[in-house]
Coordinates of C-alpha atoms in Angstrom, one line a residue:
M14 CA 73.5 33.2 72.6
P15 CA 75.2 32.6 76.0
Y16 CA 72.5 30.6 77.7
D17 CA 74.8 29.9 80.7
R18 CA 73.2 33.1 82.2
L19 CA 70.1 31.0 82.9
K20 CA 71.8 28.5 85.1
G21 CA 70.4 28.5 88.6
K22 CA 67.8 31.2 87.8
K23 CA 64.5 30.6 89.5
I24 CA 61.6 30.8 87.1
I25 CA 57.8 30.6 87.7
I26 CA 55.5 29.7 84.8
E27 CA 51.8 30.6 85.2
T28 CA 49.3 29.4 82.7
L29 CA 46.0 31.0 81.9
G30 CA 43.5 29.7 79.3
C31 CA 43.3 26.6 77.1
R32 CA 45.1 23.2 76.9
S33 CA 47.2 24.5 74.0
N34 CA 48.7 26.9 76.6
L35 CA 49.2 24.1 79.0
Y36 CA 51.3 22.3 76.4
E37 CA 53.3 25.4 75.6
S38 CA 54.0 26.0 79.2
E39 CA 55.2 22.5 79.7
A40 CA 57.5 22.7 76.6
I41 CA 58.9 26.1 77.8
A42 CA 59.6 24.6 81.2
S43 CA 61.4 21.7 79.6
A44 CA 63.6 23.9 77.4
L45 CA 64.5 26.2 80.3
E46 CA 65.4 23.3 82.6
A47 CA 67.6 21.8 79.9
L48 CA 69.5 25.1 80.0
G49 CA 70.0 24.9 83.8
A50 CA 67.2 27.1 85.0
E51 CA 65.1 26.0 88.1
I52 CA 61.3 25.9 87.7
V53 CA 59.7 26.9 91.0
E54 CA 56.1 27.1 92.1
C55 CA 56.2 30.2 94.3
P56 CA 58.3 33.4 94.9
P57 CA 60.9 34.5 95.2
Y58 CA 61.8 34.2 91.5
D59 CA 64.1 35.8 89.0
V60 CA 61.6 35.6 86.2
A61 CA 57.9 35.0 86.1
I62 CA 56.5 33.8 82.7
I63 CA 52.7 34.2 82.2
N64 CA 51.3 32.3 79.3
S65 CA 48.2 34.4 78.8
C66 CA 44.6 34.2 77.5
T67 CA 42.4 36.9 76.0
V68 CA 39.3 35.0 75.1
T69 CA 37.1 37.3 77.3
Q70 CA 37.5 40.6 79.0
E71 CA 37.5 38.6 82.3
A72 CA 40.6 36.7 80.9
D73 CA 42.3 40.1 80.3
R74 CA 41.5 41.2 83.9
K75 CA 42.9 38.0 85.3
C76 CA 46.1 38.5 83.4
R77 CA 46.6 42.1 84.7
Q78 CA 45.7 40.9 88.2
L79 CA 48.3 38.1 88.0
I80 CA 51.0 40.5 86.8
R81 CA 50.3 42.8 89.7
R82 CA 50.3 40.0 92.2
L83 CA 53.6 38.5 90.9
K84 CA 55.2 42.0 91.0
R85 CA 54.0 42.5 94.6
L86 CA 55.2 39.1 95.8
S87 CA 58.7 39.5 94.3
P88 CA 59.5 43.1 93.5
E89 CA 63.0 42.4 92.2
G90 CA 61.7 39.7 89.8
Q91 CA 61.0 40.3 86.2
V92 CA 57.7 39.4 84.5
I93 CA 57.4 38.5 80.8
V94 CA 54.0 37.7 79.2
C95 CA 53.5 35.4 76.2
G96 CA 50.5 34.2 74.3
C97 CA 47.2 35.8 73.4
W98 CA 47.0 38.8 75.7
A99 CA 50.6 39.6 74.8
Q100 CA 49.7 39.4 71.1
K101 CA 47.0 42.1 71.4
V102 CA 47.9 44.4 74.3
E103 CA 49.2 47.9 73.8
E104 CA 52.9 48.1 74.6
R105 CA 52.4 51.2 76.8
E106 CA 49.9 49.3 79.0
A107 CA 52.2 46.3 79.4
K108 CA 55.1 48.6 80.3
A109 CA 53.0 50.5 82.8
L110 CA 52.2 47.2 84.5
G111 CA 55.9 46.4 84.9
V112 CA 56.1 43.8 82.1
R113 CA 59.7 43.4 80.7
A114 CA 58.9 41.5 77.6
L115 CA 55.9 40.6 75.4
V116 CA 56.1 37.4 73.3
G117 CA 53.4 36.8 70.8
N118 CA 51.9 33.6 69.5
R119 CA 54.2 31.4 67.4
K120 CA 57.2 33.1 68.9
K121 CA 57.3 31.3 72.2
N122 CA 60.3 29.2 71.2
L123 CA 62.3 32.4 71.5
I124 CA 61.7 32.7 75.3
P125 CA 65.0 31.1 76.4
Q126 CA 66.8 33.6 74.1
I127 CA 64.8 36.5 75.5
L128 CA 65.5 35.5 79.1
A129 CA 69.2 35.2 78.4
S130 CA 69.2 38.8 77.1
L131 CA 67.3 40.0 80.2
F132 CA 70.1 38.8 82.4
K133 CA 72.8 40.3 80.1
E134 CA 72.5 43.8 81.5
T135 CA 70.1 46.3 83.0
Q136 CA 67.5 47.3 80.4
E137 CA 64.6 49.6 80.7
E138 CA 63.0 49.2 77.3
L139 CA 60.2 46.7 76.8
I140 CA 61.3 43.7 74.7
V141 CA 58.6 42.9 72.1
K142 CA 58.6 39.7 69.9
R143 CA 55.4 39.4 68.0
H144 CA 54.1 39.9 64.5
S145 CA 50.9 39.9 62.5
L146 CA 49.3 36.5 62.4
Q147 CA 46.8 37.1 59.6
S148 CA 48.9 35.5 57.0
C149 CA 51.2 33.5 59.2
G150 CA 51.6 29.8 58.5
E151 CA 54.6 29.0 60.5
W152 CA 54.7 26.5 63.4
D153 CA 56.0 27.6 66.8
D154 CA 58.8 25.1 67.2
L155 CA 58.3 23.9 70.8
F156 CA 59.2 20.4 71.9
L157 CA 58.2 18.4 75.0
S158 CA 60.2 15.4 76.1
R159 CA 58.4 14.7 79.4
P160 CA 55.4 16.1 81.2
H161 CA 56.4 18.8 83.7
F162 CA 53.2 19.6 85.5
H163 CA 50.9 16.6 84.8
T164 CA 51.0 12.9 84.5
R165 CA 49.3 13.0 81.1
A166 CA 51.1 14.8 78.4
F167 CA 49.3 17.6 76.4
V168 CA 50.7 17.6 72.9
K169 CA 49.8 20.5 70.6
V170 CA 49.3 19.4 67.0
Q171 CA 47.4 22.4 65.6
D172 CA 47.2 26.1 66.1
G173 CA 45.0 29.0 64.9
C174 CA 41.5 29.0 63.5
S175 CA 40.3 29.8 60.0
R176 CA 36.7 30.3 61.0
N177 CA 35.1 33.6 62.1
C178 CA 32.5 33.0 64.9
S179 CA 30.9 36.3 65.7
Y180 CA 31.8 36.3 69.4
C181 CA 35.4 35.1 69.1
I182 CA 38.6 37.1 69.0
I183 CA 41.0 34.1 68.8
P184 CA 41.6 34.1 65.0
S185 CA 43.0 37.6 65.3
V186 CA 45.5 36.6 68.0
R187 CA 46.3 33.0 67.0
G188 CA 46.2 33.4 63.2
K189 CA 44.9 31.0 60.6
S190 CA 44.8 27.3 61.1
V191 CA 48.2 25.5 60.8
S192 CA 49.0 21.9 61.4
R193 CA 52.1 20.5 63.0
P194 CA 54.0 18.1 60.7
L195 CA 53.0 14.5 61.5
E196 CA 56.6 13.2 61.8
N197 CA 57.3 16.0 64.3
V198 CA 54.4 14.9 66.5
V199 CA 55.5 11.3 66.3
E200 CA 59.1 12.3 67.4
E201 CA 57.8 14.1 70.4
V202 CA 55.4 11.4 71.5
Q203 CA 58.2 8.8 71.1
S204 CA 60.3 10.9 73.5
L205 CA 57.4 11.2 75.9
A206 CA 56.9 7.4 75.8
L207 CA 60.6 6.8 76.5
N208 CA 60.2 9.0 79.6
G209 CA 57.3 6.9 80.9
C210 CA 54.3 8.8 79.6
K211 CA 51.3 6.5 79.0
E212 CA 48.6 9.0 77.9
V213 CA 48.9 11.9 75.4
V214 CA 46.1 14.5 74.9
L215 CA 46.2 16.0 71.5
T216 CA 45.3 19.7 71.6
G217 CA 44.7 22.5 69.2
I218 CA 42.7 25.7 68.8
Q219 CA 40.7 24.0 66.0
L220 CA 41.7 20.4 66.3
G221 CA 39.3 19.1 63.7
F222 CA 41.2 21.1 61.1
Y223 CA 44.3 19.1 61.7
G224 CA 46.0 18.0 58.4
K225 CA 43.9 20.1 56.0
D226 CA 46.9 22.3 55.2
I227 CA 49.4 19.4 54.9
G228 CA 47.4 16.7 53.1
S229 CA 46.6 14.6 56.2
N230 CA 43.9 14.2 58.9
L231 CA 43.4 13.2 62.5
A232 CA 43.0 9.6 61.7
N233 CA 46.4 9.4 60.0
L234 CA 47.9 11.1 63.1
V235 CA 46.2 8.7 65.5
E236 CA 47.3 5.7 63.4
A237 CA 50.9 6.9 63.5
L238 CA 50.8 7.5 67.3
S239 CA 49.1 4.2 68.0
G240 CA 52.2 2.3 66.9
I241 CA 54.4 3.9 69.6
K242 CA 55.4 1.4 72.2
G243 CA 54.5 2.6 75.8
I244 CA 51.7 4.9 74.8
E245 CA 48.5 3.3 76.1
R246 CA 46.0 6.1 75.6
I247 CA 45.5 8.8 73.1
R248 CA 42.9 11.4 73.9
F249 CA 41.5 14.4 72.0
G250 CA 41.1 17.8 73.6
S251 CA 38.2 20.0 72.5
L252 CA 37.1 18.9 69.0
E253 CA 34.9 21.4 67.1
P254 CA 32.2 19.7 65.0
F255 CA 33.2 21.6 61.8
G256 CA 34.1 19.3 59.0
L257 CA 33.9 16.0 60.9
S258 CA 32.7 13.3 58.5
R259 CA 31.2 9.9 59.2
D260 CA 34.1 8.2 57.4
L261 CA 36.7 10.0 59.5
I262 CA 34.8 9.2 62.8
F263 CA 34.5 5.5 61.9
R264 CA 38.2 5.3 61.0
L265 CA 39.1 6.9 64.3
A266 CA 37.0 4.2 66.0
S267 CA 39.2 1.5 64.6
F268 CA 42.1 2.6 66.8
S269 CA 41.8 0.9 70.2
K270 CA 44.2 3.4 72.0
L271 CA 41.9 6.3 71.2
C272 CA 39.9 7.2 74.3
P273 CA 36.1 7.1 73.7
H274 CA 35.6 10.6 75.1
F275 CA 35.0 13.6 72.9
H276 CA 34.3 17.2 73.8
L277 CA 32.3 18.8 71.0
P278 CA 31.5 22.5 71.6
L279 CA 27.9 23.2 70.7
Q280 CA 27.5 26.7 72.2
S281 CA 23.8 26.7 71.7
G282 CA 21.1 24.2 70.8
D283 CA 18.9 26.9 69.2
D284 CA 19.3 27.4 65.4
Q285 CA 18.7 31.2 65.5
V286 CA 21.4 31.7 68.1
L287 CA 23.8 29.4 66.2
E288 CA 23.2 31.4 63.0
A289 CA 23.9 34.7 64.9
M290 CA 27.1 33.1 66.3
N291 CA 28.1 32.2 62.7
R292 CA 28.9 28.7 63.9
G293 CA 28.4 27.2 60.4
Y294 CA 26.0 24.4 61.5
N295 CA 22.5 24.0 62.9
S296 CA 21.3 21.7 65.7
S297 CA 20.4 18.9 63.3
D298 CA 24.0 18.9 61.9
F299 CA 25.4 18.7 65.5
A300 CA 23.0 15.9 66.4
K301 CA 24.1 14.0 63.3
V302 CA 27.7 14.2 64.3
V303 CA 26.9 12.9 67.8
S304 CA 25.0 10.0 66.3
W305 CA 28.0 9.1 64.2
F306 CA 30.2 9.0 67.3
R307 CA 27.7 6.7 69.1
E308 CA 27.4 4.5 66.1
A309 CA 31.1 4.2 65.7
F310 CA 32.3 4.1 69.4
G311 CA 29.2 2.5 71.0
A312 CA 26.5 3.9 73.2
D313 CA 28.8 4.4 76.2
V314 CA 31.0 7.0 74.4
H315 CA 31.3 10.1 76.6
I316 CA 30.4 13.2 74.6
G317 CA 30.7 16.6 76.4
T318 CA 30.0 20.1 75.2
D319 CA 30.1 23.8 75.8
I320 CA 27.0 25.9 76.4
M321 CA 27.1 29.7 76.1
V322 CA 24.3 31.4 78.0
G323 CA 23.0 34.9 77.3
F324 CA 24.3 35.5 73.8
P325 CA 22.8 38.8 72.4
G326 CA 19.3 38.2 71.1
E327 CA 18.8 35.0 73.0
T328 CA 15.2 34.9 74.2
E329 CA 13.8 32.7 77.0
D330 CA 12.3 30.4 74.4
M331 CA 15.7 30.1 72.6
F332 CA 17.4 29.3 75.8
N333 CA 14.8 26.7 76.7
R334 CA 15.1 25.1 73.3
S335 CA 18.9 25.0 73.8
L336 CA 18.6 23.1 77.1
L337 CA 15.9 20.8 75.8
F338 CA 18.1 19.9 72.8
V339 CA 21.1 19.1 75.0
E340 CA 18.9 17.1 77.4
R341 CA 17.5 15.0 74.5
L342 CA 21.0 14.3 73.2
E343 CA 21.9 12.9 76.6
L344 CA 25.3 14.4 76.6
G345 CA 27.7 14.0 79.5
R346 CA 30.0 16.7 80.9
L347 CA 28.8 20.2 80.1
H348 CA 30.9 23.4 80.4
V349 CA 28.4 26.2 81.0
F350 CA 29.5 29.8 80.9
P351 CA 27.9 33.3 80.3
Y352 CA 28.4 35.2 77.1
S353 CA 31.1 37.9 77.5
G354 CA 31.2 40.6 74.9
R355 CA 34.7 40.9 73.3
E356 CA 35.7 44.2 71.7
G357 CA 36.8 43.6 68.1
T358 CA 34.2 40.9 67.4
K359 CA 31.0 41.2 65.4
A360 CA 28.9 40.2 68.4
Y361 CA 30.3 43.1 70.5
S362 CA 28.0 45.5 68.6
M363 CA 24.9 43.3 69.0
K364 CA 22.4 44.5 71.5
S365 CA 21.2 42.4 74.4
S366 CA 18.1 43.0 76.5
L367 CA 19.1 40.6 79.2
T368 CA 20.2 41.9 82.6
K369 CA 23.1 40.4 84.5
E370 CA 20.8 38.8 86.9
E371 CA 18.7 37.2 84.1
V372 CA 21.9 35.7 82.7
R373 CA 22.9 34.5 86.1
V374 CA 19.6 32.7 86.5
R375 CA 20.0 31.0 83.2
V376 CA 23.5 30.0 84.0
R377 CA 22.3 28.4 87.2
E378 CA 19.6 26.5 85.3
A379 CA 22.0 25.3 82.7
I380 CA 24.5 24.2 85.4
S381 CA 21.7 22.3 87.2
L382 CA 21.0 20.4 83.9
A383 CA 24.7 19.8 83.5
N384 CA 24.9 18.2 87.0
R385 CA 22.0 15.9 86.2
L386 CA 23.4 14.8 82.9
L387 CA 26.8 14.1 84.3
D388 CA 25.4 12.2 87.2
K389 CA 23.2 10.1 84.9
Y390 CA 26.2 9.3 82.7
A391 CA 28.4 8.5 85.7
R392 CA 25.9 6.1 87.1
K393 CA 26.2 3.9 84.0
W394 CA 29.6 2.7 85.3
V395 CA 28.5 1.6 88.8
G396 CA 29.0 -2.1 89.2
K397 CA 31.5 -2.3 86.3
N398 CA 35.3 -2.9 86.2
V399 CA 37.2 -0.1 84.5
P400 CA 40.8 0.7 83.8
V401 CA 42.0 3.8 85.7
L402 CA 45.3 5.7 84.9
V403 CA 46.4 6.8 88.4
E404 CA 47.5 10.4 88.4
E405 CA 47.7 11.4 92.1
I406 CA 48.1 9.6 95.5
S407 CA 47.6 11.7 98.6
S408 CA 46.4 11.1 102.2
G409 CA 45.6 7.4 101.5
V410 CA 43.4 8.2 98.4
A411 CA 44.4 7.7 94.8
E412 CA 42.8 9.5 91.9
G413 CA 42.8 8.8 88.2
L414 CA 40.9 8.9 85.0
T415 CA 39.0 6.3 83.0
P416 CA 39.3 6.2 79.2
H417 CA 35.8 7.8 79.2
F418 CA 37.2 10.8 81.2
L419 CA 35.5 10.2 84.5
R420 CA 37.6 10.8 87.6
V421 CA 37.8 7.8 90.0
K422 CA 38.8 8.0 93.7
L423 CA 40.0 4.8 95.5
R424 CA 41.7 3.9 98.7
S425 CA 45.4 3.6 98.0
E426 CA 46.3 1.0 100.7
A427 CA 46.3 -1.5 97.9
L428 CA 49.2 -1.7 95.5
V429 CA 48.6 1.5 93.5
V430 CA 51.4 3.2 91.7
N431 CA 51.3 6.7 90.2
N432 CA 51.2 6.7 86.3
E433 CA 50.1 3.0 86.2
V434 CA 46.8 1.6 84.9
A435 CA 44.8 -0.2 87.6
R436 CA 41.7 -2.3 87.2
V437 CA 39.0 -0.8 89.5
F438 CA 35.5 -2.0 90.4
I439 CA 33.2 1.0 90.6
E440 CA 31.1 1.0 93.8
G441 CA 29.4 4.4 93.6
T442 CA 29.3 7.9 92.3
K443 CA 28.9 11.4 93.7
D444 CA 28.9 14.7 91.8
G445 CA 30.1 13.1 88.6
D446 CA 33.1 11.4 90.3
L447 CA 33.3 7.6 90.7
F448 CA 34.4 5.7 93.8
G449 CA 35.9 2.2 93.6
R450 CA 38.3 -0.4 94.8
I451 CA 41.2 -2.2 93.2
V452 CA 40.4 -5.5 91.5
K453 CA 43.9 -6.1 90.2
N454 CA 46.5 -4.2 88.3
K455 CA 46.3 -4.2 84.6

């Protein structure tokens, strides 16, 4: 394939959705840059790549809206869409929107080849590279040598989901759970470390399932990555509570480079709602997992979660029980969002008696609780010295993250360097963010 056609081409990469998509977009950007393409942030462009999401109907709407906007801003540019929306959309709809190519999940490594073919000659037919994922066990062979859009590097180690939550369409567009070979992850993280990366965030659609198909587990992976020189922090993305054992959690706690921050999606604290969601656990099971993390990592471990509001059949009592459960667990950062019916899922046919306004009221109430919980957790750190990985310096203010995933803002007139770990004394907090001053560099 004559990839020299890509040299000098201006390419925009837009990412919608999850952290796995962020990793894929970074890896696609790295591959295209290596072939001579120029990654740009705004039009004009030769090609726009949209790494898409389809988790809700709103996600579909945003994807269509982005396609139209990109076509309007650069009419001569070509648009290709990869990812979950591309996996499920009807070809005639994509073509009507002006999309030149659809690239499904686990085919994204073909994007350089597809782009080279687009520049070969004028073509009118839609290029389609996707396949059924129901029995697919292959790994999408992408590789990231340095972060392109972030200081921290997102590293995808798992894809797909073998569960069947009643509201979720992702298994049908991502396929069954598949793990990335451990040695392949190590090779990538070694390359990232050589290029100056200090923190890696391990991501996946169902991260807790890592290794089950290859005779390994997350602890083995963290152990292997902990030995890589230059890597100072290892962090998990969203970690579903399915299948997490006490033994696994305690082994994870033995690795000092693993950040004590875990996002464990709950969805609801009411057992009837959890059963209707087909989550596979009840509130007591979830509370037990939280207690294991606190026992293993200490009381200051930061545990966040997702709360879905307005699931079909959720009564006011169920909603109140859910909030009370979360409050009693004293979780930290909460991601609150309303239920969005997704055609093709079991929950789509479930009836809901809630009006949109009733759902909005509940969302506001849940967000109010989320703000109080995060503020309470953040205040724990006032008066303490914490290590902060500096990610951005702008207008005299530096920002970065603690190991516990709290954002810290500090005056940067001190010797603060981007992508370095600084020791910071926390002086105060506002809206979940911390404010501090440099004590000394690490």
